[in-house]
PDB file of C-alpha atoms in Angstrom:
ATOM      1  CA  MET A   1     -59.075  60.714 -28.098  1.00 50.00           C
ATOM      2  CA  ASN A   2     -57.865  58.022 -30.233  1.00 64.00           C
ATOM      3  CA  LYS A   3     -60.092  54.960 -30.833  1.00 77.00           C
ATOM      4  CA  PRO A   4     -58.681  51.614 -29.738  1.00 86.00           C
ATOM      5  CA  LEU A   5     -56.153  49.829 -31.729  1.00 92.00           C
ATOM      6  CA  ILE A   6     -57.819  46.507 -33.041  1.00 96.00           C
ATOM      7  CA  LEU A   7     -55.718  43.432 -34.045  1.00 97.00           C
ATOM      8  CA  VAL A   8     -57.701  41.444 -36.623  1.00 97.00           C
ATOM      9  CA  VAL A   9     -56.800  37.803 -36.876  1.00 97.00           C
ATOM     10  CA  GLU A  10     -58.555  36.204 -39.735  1.00 96.00           C
ATOM     11  CA  ASP A  11     -57.321  34.004 -42.748  1.00 95.00           C
ATOM     12  CA  ASP A  12     -60.446  34.344 -44.954  1.00 94.00           C
ATOM     13  CA  PRO A  13     -59.792  37.426 -47.032  1.00 95.00           C
ATOM     14  CA  PRO A  14     -63.737  38.280 -47.747  1.00 94.00           C
ATOM     15  CA  VAL A  15     -64.354  38.260 -43.907  1.00 93.00           C
ATOM     16  CA  ARG A  16     -61.064  39.921 -43.129  1.00 95.00           C
ATOM     17  CA  ASN A  17     -62.078  42.737 -45.706  1.00 95.00           C
ATOM     18  CA  LEU A  18     -65.591  42.976 -44.285  1.00 94.00           C
ATOM     19  CA  ILE A  19     -64.158  43.532 -40.643  1.00 95.00           C
ATOM     20  CA  THR A  20     -61.351  46.189 -41.690  1.00 96.00           C
ATOM     21  CA  THR A  21     -63.691  47.994 -43.787  1.00 96.00           C
ATOM     22  CA  THR A  22     -66.337  48.183 -40.966  1.00 95.00           C
ATOM     23  CA  LEU A  23     -63.414  49.415 -38.499  1.00 96.00           C
ATOM     24  CA  LYS A  24     -62.108  51.920 -40.937  1.00 95.00           C
ATOM     25  CA  THR A  25     -65.640  53.321 -41.615  1.00 95.00           C
ATOM     26  CA  ASN A  26     -66.163  53.819 -37.777  1.00 94.00           C
ATOM     27  CA  ASP A  27     -62.662  55.372 -37.309  1.00 92.00           C
ATOM     28  CA  TYR A  28     -61.043  52.541 -35.556  1.00 94.00           C
ATOM     29  CA  ARG A  29     -57.201  51.914 -36.080  1.00 94.00           C
ATOM     30  CA  TYR A  30     -56.417  48.349 -36.914  1.00 96.00           C
ATOM     31  CA  LEU A  31     -53.679  45.678 -37.738  1.00 95.00           C
ATOM     32  CA  VAL A  32     -54.194  42.556 -39.641  1.00 97.00           C
ATOM     33  CA  ALA A  33     -52.847  39.003 -39.378  1.00 97.00           C
ATOM     34  CA  ALA A  34     -53.711  36.058 -41.346  1.00 96.00           C
ATOM     35  CA  ASN A  35     -52.376  33.278 -39.110  1.00 97.00           C
ATOM     36  CA  GLY A  36     -51.584  32.430 -35.392  1.00 96.00           C
ATOM     37  CA  ALA A  37     -47.769  33.176 -35.523  1.00 95.00           C
ATOM     38  CA  THR A  38     -48.317  36.530 -37.104  1.00 96.00           C
ATOM     39  CA  ALA A  39     -50.939  37.342 -34.630  1.00 96.00           C
ATOM     40  CA  ILE A  40     -48.865  36.516 -31.566  1.00 93.00           C
ATOM     41  CA  LEU A  41     -45.911  38.602 -33.175  1.00 91.00           C
ATOM     42  CA  GLU A  42     -48.244  41.612 -33.822  1.00 92.00           C
ATOM     43  CA  ALA A  43     -49.966  41.285 -30.429  1.00 90.00           C
ATOM     44  CA  SER A  44     -46.475  41.429 -28.590  1.00 85.00           C
ATOM     45  CA  SER A  45     -44.887  44.148 -30.959  1.00 83.00           C
ATOM     46  CA  HIS A  46     -47.786  46.661 -31.001  1.00 87.00           C
ATOM     47  CA  ASN A  47     -49.846  45.891 -27.673  1.00 82.00           C
ATOM     48  CA  PRO A  48     -53.267  46.337 -29.393  1.00 90.00           C
ATOM     49  CA  ASP A  49     -56.264  47.311 -27.102  1.00 90.00           C
ATOM     50  CA  ILE A  50     -58.524  44.635 -28.464  1.00 93.00           C
ATOM     51  CA  VAL A  51     -57.986  41.422 -30.485  1.00 96.00           C
ATOM     52  CA  LEU A  52     -60.590  39.962 -32.940  1.00 97.00           C
ATOM     53  CA  LEU A  53     -59.559  36.543 -33.183  1.00 96.00           C
ATOM     54  CA  ASP A  54     -60.901  33.561 -35.848  1.00 94.00           C
ATOM     55  CA  LEU A  55     -60.429  30.215 -34.146  1.00 93.00           C
ATOM     56  CA  GLY A  56     -59.775  28.322 -37.473  1.00 91.00           C
ATOM     57  CA  LEU A  57     -56.343  29.517 -38.553  1.00 94.00           C
ATOM     58  CA  PRO A  58     -54.043  27.709 -41.012  1.00 95.00           C
ATOM     59  CA  ASP A  59     -51.192  27.222 -38.757  1.00 95.00           C
ATOM     60  CA  MET A  60     -52.514  26.787 -35.391  1.00 94.00           C
ATOM     61  CA  ASP A  61     -55.946  26.608 -33.340  1.00 93.00           C
ATOM     62  CA  GLY A  62     -57.067  30.087 -32.140  1.00 94.00           C
ATOM     63  CA  VAL A  63     -57.254  28.687 -28.723  1.00 94.00           C
ATOM     64  CA  GLN A  64     -53.523  28.382 -28.844  1.00 95.00           C
ATOM     65  CA  VAL A  65     -53.369  32.000 -29.779  1.00 96.00           C
ATOM     66  CA  ILE A  66     -55.514  32.823 -26.742  1.00 94.00           C
ATOM     67  CA  GLN A  67     -53.376  30.755 -24.303  1.00 93.00           C
ATOM     68  CA  ASN A  68     -50.087  32.370 -25.613  1.00 91.00           C
ATOM     69  CA  ILE A  69     -51.353  35.817 -25.437  1.00 90.00           C
ATOM     70  CA  ARG A  70     -52.785  35.079 -21.853  1.00 88.00           C
ATOM     71  CA  SER A  71     -49.412  33.991 -20.676  1.00 85.00           C
ATOM     72  CA  TRP A  72     -48.171  37.626 -20.764  1.00 80.00           C
ATOM     73  CA  SER A  73     -51.190  40.059 -21.241  1.00 80.00           C
ATOM     74  CA  ASN A  74     -54.716  40.529 -20.282  1.00 79.00           C
ATOM     75  CA  LEU A  75     -55.742  42.380 -23.289  1.00 85.00           C
ATOM     76  CA  PRO A  76     -59.433  41.767 -24.211  1.00 89.00           C
ATOM     77  CA  ILE A  77     -59.909  38.967 -26.969  1.00 92.00           C
ATOM     78  CA  ILE A  78     -63.028  38.639 -28.902  1.00 93.00           C
ATOM     79  CA  VAL A  79     -63.418  35.314 -30.678  1.00 93.00           C
ATOM     80  CA  LEU A  80     -65.163  35.373 -34.051  1.00 91.00           C
ATOM     81  CA  SER A  81     -65.814  31.790 -35.159  1.00 86.00           C
ATOM     82  CA  ALA A  82     -67.875  29.689 -37.365  1.00 86.00           C
ATOM     83  CA  ARG A  83     -67.981  27.054 -34.615  1.00 79.00           C
ATOM     84  CA  SER A  84     -71.432  27.470 -32.966  1.00 76.00           C
ATOM     85  CA  GLU A  85     -71.308  24.468 -30.455  1.00 80.00           C
ATOM     86  CA  ASP A  86     -71.183  25.502 -26.863  1.00 80.00           C
ATOM     87  CA  ASN A  87     -68.316  23.229 -26.073  1.00 84.00           C
ATOM     88  CA  ASP A  88     -66.174  25.365 -28.661  1.00 85.00           C
ATOM     89  CA  LYS A  89     -67.199  28.754 -27.054  1.00 84.00           C
ATOM     90  CA  ILE A  90     -66.621  27.358 -23.529  1.00 85.00           C
ATOM     91  CA  GLU A  91     -63.035  26.034 -24.544  1.00 89.00           C
ATOM     92  CA  ALA A  92     -62.406  29.437 -25.879  1.00 89.00           C
ATOM     93  CA  LEU A  93     -63.696  31.282 -23.051  1.00 88.00           C
ATOM     94  CA  ASP A  94     -61.904  28.951 -20.403  1.00 86.00           C
ATOM     95  CA  ALA A  95     -58.639  29.727 -22.298  1.00 88.00           C
ATOM     96  CA  GLY A  96     -59.014  33.291 -21.660  1.00 86.00           C
ATOM     97  CA  ALA A  97     -61.158  34.936 -24.347  1.00 90.00           C
ATOM     98  CA  ASP A  98     -63.466  37.713 -23.115  1.00 85.00           C
ATOM     99  CA  ASP A  99     -66.313  37.328 -25.565  1.00 87.00           C
ATOM    100  CA  TYR A 100     -67.462  35.348 -28.620  1.00 88.00           C
ATOM    101  CA  LEU A 101     -69.355  36.098 -31.834  1.00 88.00           C
ATOM    102  CA  THR A 102     -70.497  33.355 -33.941  1.00 87.00           C
ATOM    103  CA  LYS A 103     -70.206  33.680 -37.848  1.00 88.00           C
ATOM    104  CA  PRO A 104     -72.025  34.857 -39.837  1.00 87.00           C
ATOM    105  CA  PHE A 105     -72.539  38.010 -37.769  1.00 88.00           C
ATOM    106  CA  SER A 106     -73.796  41.450 -38.515  1.00 89.00           C
ATOM    107  CA  VAL A 107     -71.679  44.514 -38.691  1.00 91.00           C
ATOM    108  CA  GLU A 108     -74.009  46.161 -36.047  1.00 92.00           C
ATOM    109  CA  GLU A 109     -73.302  43.382 -33.672  1.00 90.00           C
ATOM    110  CA  LEU A 110     -69.619  43.387 -34.049  1.00 93.00           C
ATOM    111  CA  LEU A 111     -69.820  47.100 -33.326  1.00 93.00           C
ATOM    112  CA  ALA A 112     -71.804  46.684 -30.491  1.00 89.00           C
ATOM    113  CA  ARG A 113     -69.384  44.006 -28.810  1.00 88.00           C
ATOM    114  CA  LEU A 114     -66.508  46.272 -29.515  1.00 91.00           C
ATOM    115  CA  ARG A 115     -68.385  49.148 -27.615  1.00 88.00           C
ATOM    116  CA  VAL A 116     -69.118  46.835 -24.763  1.00 81.00           C
ATOM    117  CA  THR A 117     -65.303  46.029 -24.628  1.00 84.00           C
ATOM    118  CA  GLN A 118     -64.323  49.547 -24.887  1.00 83.00           C
ATOM    119  CA  ARG A 119     -66.725  50.404 -21.890  1.00 78.00           C
ATOM    120  CA  ARG A 120     -64.968  47.492 -19.970  1.00 74.00           C
ATOM    121  CA  LEU A 121     -61.379  48.911 -20.839  1.00 75.00           C
ATOM    122  CA  SER A 122     -62.446  52.303 -19.662  1.00 73.00           C
ATOM    123  CA  PHE A 123     -63.872  51.028 -16.536  1.00 67.00           C
ATOM    124  CA  MET A 124     -60.674  48.824 -15.935  1.00 64.00           C
ATOM    125  CA  THR A 125     -58.418  51.908 -16.492  1.00 61.00           C
ATOM    126  CA  ALA A 126     -60.616  54.015 -14.180  1.00 60.00           C
ATOM    127  CA  GLU A 127     -60.453  51.359 -11.375  1.00 58.00           C
ATOM    128  CA  MET A 128     -56.595  51.081 -11.795  1.00 51.00           C
ATOM    129  CA  LEU A 129     -56.286  54.736 -11.473  1.00 46.00           C
ATOM    130  CA  THR A 130     -58.289  55.183  -8.468  1.00 48.00           C
ATOM    131  CA  ALA A 131     -57.190  51.905  -6.976  1.00 47.00           C
ATOM    132  CA  ASN A 132     -60.720  51.959  -5.391  1.00 59.00           C
ATOM    133  CA  SER A 133     -62.103  49.163  -3.196  1.00 82.00           C
ATOM    134  CA  VAL A 134     -65.522  50.063  -3.971  1.00 85.00           C
ATOM    135  CA  PHE A 135     -67.293  48.911  -7.423  1.00 88.00           C
ATOM    136  CA  VAL A 136     -70.106  51.000  -8.641  1.00 90.00           C
ATOM    137  CA  ASN A 137     -72.272  49.905 -11.605  1.00 91.00           C
ATOM    138  CA  GLY A 138     -75.529  51.877 -12.047  1.00 90.00           C
ATOM    139  CA  LYS A 139     -77.514  51.657  -8.728  1.00 91.00           C
ATOM    140  CA  LEU A 140     -75.287  48.786  -7.598  1.00 93.00           C
ATOM    141  CA  ARG A 141     -72.360  49.389  -5.063  1.00 92.00           C
ATOM    142  CA  VAL A 142     -70.025  46.677  -3.732  1.00 91.00           C
ATOM    143  CA  ASP A 143     -67.680  47.560  -0.955  1.00 89.00           C
ATOM    144  CA  TYR A 144     -65.069  44.902  -1.065  1.00 85.00           C
ATOM    145  CA  ALA A 145     -63.203  46.209   1.902  1.00 80.00           C
ATOM    146  CA  GLY A 146     -66.279  46.171   3.929  1.00 83.00           C
ATOM    147  CA  GLY A 147     -67.595  42.988   2.651  1.00 85.00           C
ATOM    148  CA  CYS A 148     -71.056  44.294   1.690  1.00 89.00           C
ATOM    149  CA  ALA A 149     -73.157  45.363  -1.269  1.00 93.00           C
ATOM    150  CA  TYR A 150     -75.867  47.995  -1.744  1.00 93.00           C
ATOM    151  CA  TRP A 151     -78.546  48.588  -4.299  1.00 92.00           C
ATOM    152  CA  ASN A 152     -79.924  51.966  -4.628  1.00 90.00           C
ATOM    153  CA  ASP A 153     -78.130  52.767  -1.396  1.00 91.00           C
ATOM    154  CA  GLN A 154     -79.896  49.994   0.532  1.00 92.00           C
ATOM    155  CA  GLU A 155     -77.880  47.286   1.844  1.00 92.00           C
ATOM    156  CA  LEU A 156     -78.462  43.801   0.087  1.00 93.00           C
ATOM    157  CA  HIS A 157     -78.764  40.826   2.406  1.00 90.00           C
ATOM    158  CA  LEU A 158     -76.815  38.347   0.636  1.00 89.00           C
ATOM    159  CA  THR A 159     -75.660  34.758   1.603  1.00 83.00           C
ATOM    160  CA  PRO A 160     -72.038  34.337   1.666  1.00 83.00           C
ATOM    161  CA  ILE A 161     -72.199  32.316  -1.760  1.00 85.00           C
ATOM    162  CA  GLU A 162     -74.034  35.139  -3.380  1.00 91.00           C
ATOM    163  CA  TYR A 163     -71.831  37.923  -2.163  1.00 91.00           C
ATOM    164  CA  LYS A 164     -68.821  35.815  -3.671  1.00 90.00           C
ATOM    165  CA  LEU A 165     -70.700  35.276  -6.831  1.00 94.00           C
ATOM    166  CA  LEU A 166     -71.442  39.117  -7.049  1.00 95.00           C
ATOM    167  CA  CYS A 167     -67.601  39.978  -6.410  1.00 92.00           C
ATOM    168  CA  LEU A 168     -66.462  37.522  -9.141  1.00 92.00           C
ATOM    169  CA  LEU A 169     -68.972  38.961 -11.841  1.00 94.00           C
ATOM    170  CA  SER A 170     -68.313  42.437 -10.713  1.00 91.00           C
ATOM    171  CA  LYS A 171     -64.483  42.137 -10.914  1.00 87.00           C
ATOM    172  CA  ASN A 172     -64.823  40.667 -14.441  1.00 88.00           C
ATOM    173  CA  VAL A 173     -67.585  43.329 -15.523  1.00 87.00           C
ATOM    174  CA  GLY A 174     -68.330  42.875 -19.333  1.00 86.00           C
ATOM    175  CA  LYS A 175     -66.875  39.467 -19.456  1.00 86.00           C
ATOM    176  CA  VAL A 176     -68.562  36.121 -20.059  1.00 87.00           C
ATOM    177  CA  LEU A 177     -67.640  33.881 -17.230  1.00 89.00           C
ATOM    178  CA  THR A 178     -68.125  29.982 -17.931  1.00 88.00           C
ATOM    179  CA  HIS A 179     -69.912  27.777 -15.578  1.00 89.00           C
ATOM    180  CA  THR A 180     -66.648  25.862 -15.116  1.00 84.00           C
ATOM    181  CA  PHE A 181     -64.738  29.231 -14.299  1.00 85.00           C
ATOM    182  CA  ILE A 182     -67.307  30.455 -11.646  1.00 90.00           C
ATOM    183  CA  THR A 183     -67.843  26.971  -9.942  1.00 88.00           C
ATOM    184  CA  GLN A 184     -64.069  26.556  -9.622  1.00 83.00           C
ATOM    185  CA  ASN A 185     -63.586  30.048  -8.130  1.00 84.00           C
ATOM    186  CA  ILE A 186     -66.654  29.509  -5.955  1.00 84.00           C
ATOM    187  CA  TRP A 187     -66.405  26.070  -4.746  1.00 81.00           C
ATOM    188  CA  GLY A 188     -62.939  25.028  -5.925  1.00 76.00           C
ATOM    189  CA  ARG A 189     -64.342  22.512  -8.165  1.00 70.00           C
ATOM    190  CA  SER A 190     -66.737  22.000 -11.017  1.00 69.00           C
ATOM    191  CA  TRP A 191     -68.998  19.137 -10.876  1.00 71.00           C
ATOM    192  CA  ASP A 192     -72.393  18.849 -12.639  1.00 69.00           C
ATOM    193  CA  ASN A 193     -74.335  19.319  -9.315  1.00 72.00           C
ATOM    194  CA  ASP A 194     -72.190  22.519  -8.670  1.00 77.00           C
ATOM    195  CA  ILE A 195     -73.554  23.842 -12.013  1.00 81.00           C
ATOM    196  CA  ALA A 196     -77.078  22.996 -10.901  1.00 81.00           C
ATOM    197  CA  SER A 197     -76.380  24.762  -7.550  1.00 84.00           C
ATOM    198  CA  LEU A 198     -74.745  27.725  -9.441  1.00 90.00           C
ATOM    199  CA  ARG A 199     -78.166  28.409 -11.307  1.00 89.00           C
ATOM    200  CA  VAL A 200     -80.127  28.179  -7.980  1.00 87.00           C
ATOM    201  CA  PHE A 201     -77.759  30.755  -6.365  1.00 89.00           C
ATOM    202  CA  MET A 202     -77.752  32.986  -9.588  1.00 92.00           C
ATOM    203  CA  ALA A 203     -81.585  33.024  -9.529  1.00 90.00           C
ATOM    204  CA  THR A 204     -81.795  34.084  -5.797  1.00 89.00           C
ATOM    205  CA  LEU A 205     -78.872  36.756  -6.384  1.00 92.00           C
ATOM    206  CA  ARG A 206     -80.959  38.253  -9.391  1.00 91.00           C
ATOM    207  CA  LYS A 207     -84.093  38.399  -7.218  1.00 89.00           C
ATOM    208  CA  LYS A 208     -82.206  40.641  -4.979  1.00 90.00           C
ATOM    209  CA  LEU A 209     -80.324  42.670  -7.484  1.00 89.00           C
ATOM    210  CA  GLU A 210     -82.645  43.113 -10.462  1.00 84.00           C
ATOM    211  CA  PRO A 211     -85.655  45.308 -10.063  1.00 77.00           C
ATOM    212  CA  THR A 212     -87.310  43.262 -12.825  1.00 79.00           C
ATOM    213  CA  PRO A 213     -85.607  39.607 -12.869  1.00 66.00           C
ATOM    214  CA  ASP A 214     -87.578  38.602 -16.036  1.00 74.00           C
ATOM    215  CA  SER A 215     -85.586  41.454 -18.025  1.00 79.00           C
ATOM    216  CA  PRO A 216     -82.181  41.694 -16.141  1.00 83.00           C
ATOM    217  CA  GLN A 217     -80.076  44.675 -16.453  1.00 88.00           C
ATOM    218  CA  TYR A 218     -77.069  43.467 -14.605  1.00 92.00           C
ATOM    219  CA  ILE A 219     -76.551  39.697 -15.048  1.00 93.00           C
ATOM    220  CA  GLN A 220     -76.838  38.345 -18.408  1.00 91.00           C
ATOM    221  CA  THR A 221     -77.338  34.594 -19.033  1.00 91.00           C
ATOM    222  CA  HIS A 222     -75.371  32.627 -21.774  1.00 90.00           C
ATOM    223  CA  ILE A 223     -77.341  29.732 -22.205  1.00 88.00           C
ATOM    224  CA  GLY A 224     -75.118  26.608 -21.928  1.00 87.00           C
ATOM    225  CA  VAL A 225     -72.017  28.818 -21.457  1.00 88.00           C
ATOM    226  CA  GLY A 226     -72.100  30.937 -18.389  1.00 91.00           C
ATOM    227  CA  TYR A 227     -72.879  34.520 -17.023  1.00 94.00           C
ATOM    228  CA  ARG A 228     -71.888  38.172 -17.540  1.00 92.00           C
ATOM    229  CA  MET A 229     -72.206  41.232 -15.656  1.00 93.00           C
ATOM    230  CA  MET A 230     -73.242  44.065 -17.884  1.00 90.00           C
ATOM    231  CA  LYS A 231     -71.750  47.703 -17.357  1.00 87.00           C
ATOM    232  CA  VAL A 232     -75.128  49.768 -16.534  1.00 85.00           C
ATOM    233  CA  GLU A 233     -74.844  53.398 -17.330  1.00 75.00           C
TER     234      GLU A 233
END
């Protein structure tokens, strides 16, 4: 089976060479683009499986590239950026990025993020093929049609908000969801007190879902940014 086709959008030649060498060494197929306009053209022409996107491009901001691609495709976008501020990460994720990696990053970390995204792609493909209304992730099972969830075949007693949170996270497995995205989907708005409430609900959901809440398997916190449901084997 062919490895995914990766579109590398990076204007800095040394960084671009590091990424492409890493991909080549690990038998990934790849395309390159040094600016936003070329990236959009390559993405629309070749339909890559994953985009690795630098935000600081010479002709436009990477966020604009995300917005353009999101207007016609849900293909996974991993942001690679020297911008380490939470607000920059949140802006990129809210625009539609799936994940972010702050420069400088290790080759091992880049490959790990690609594997996570590949698992999510495989999972999404399987979901589309089976058109299943039941989500299964490790010992967790969510029956969307029945409106209930189980852990290790025992029904979880969830409040309506906890169940909505679980559904939102499970339908975006492997993707970082920002506080704003979650609160808008759960409450239809995003105020500071909603984010405080979200932390409380997430803590209670974790207690019911995680065998050891101090070392969570399912729900990963991205401090200052949001939450991600991990794919559990």
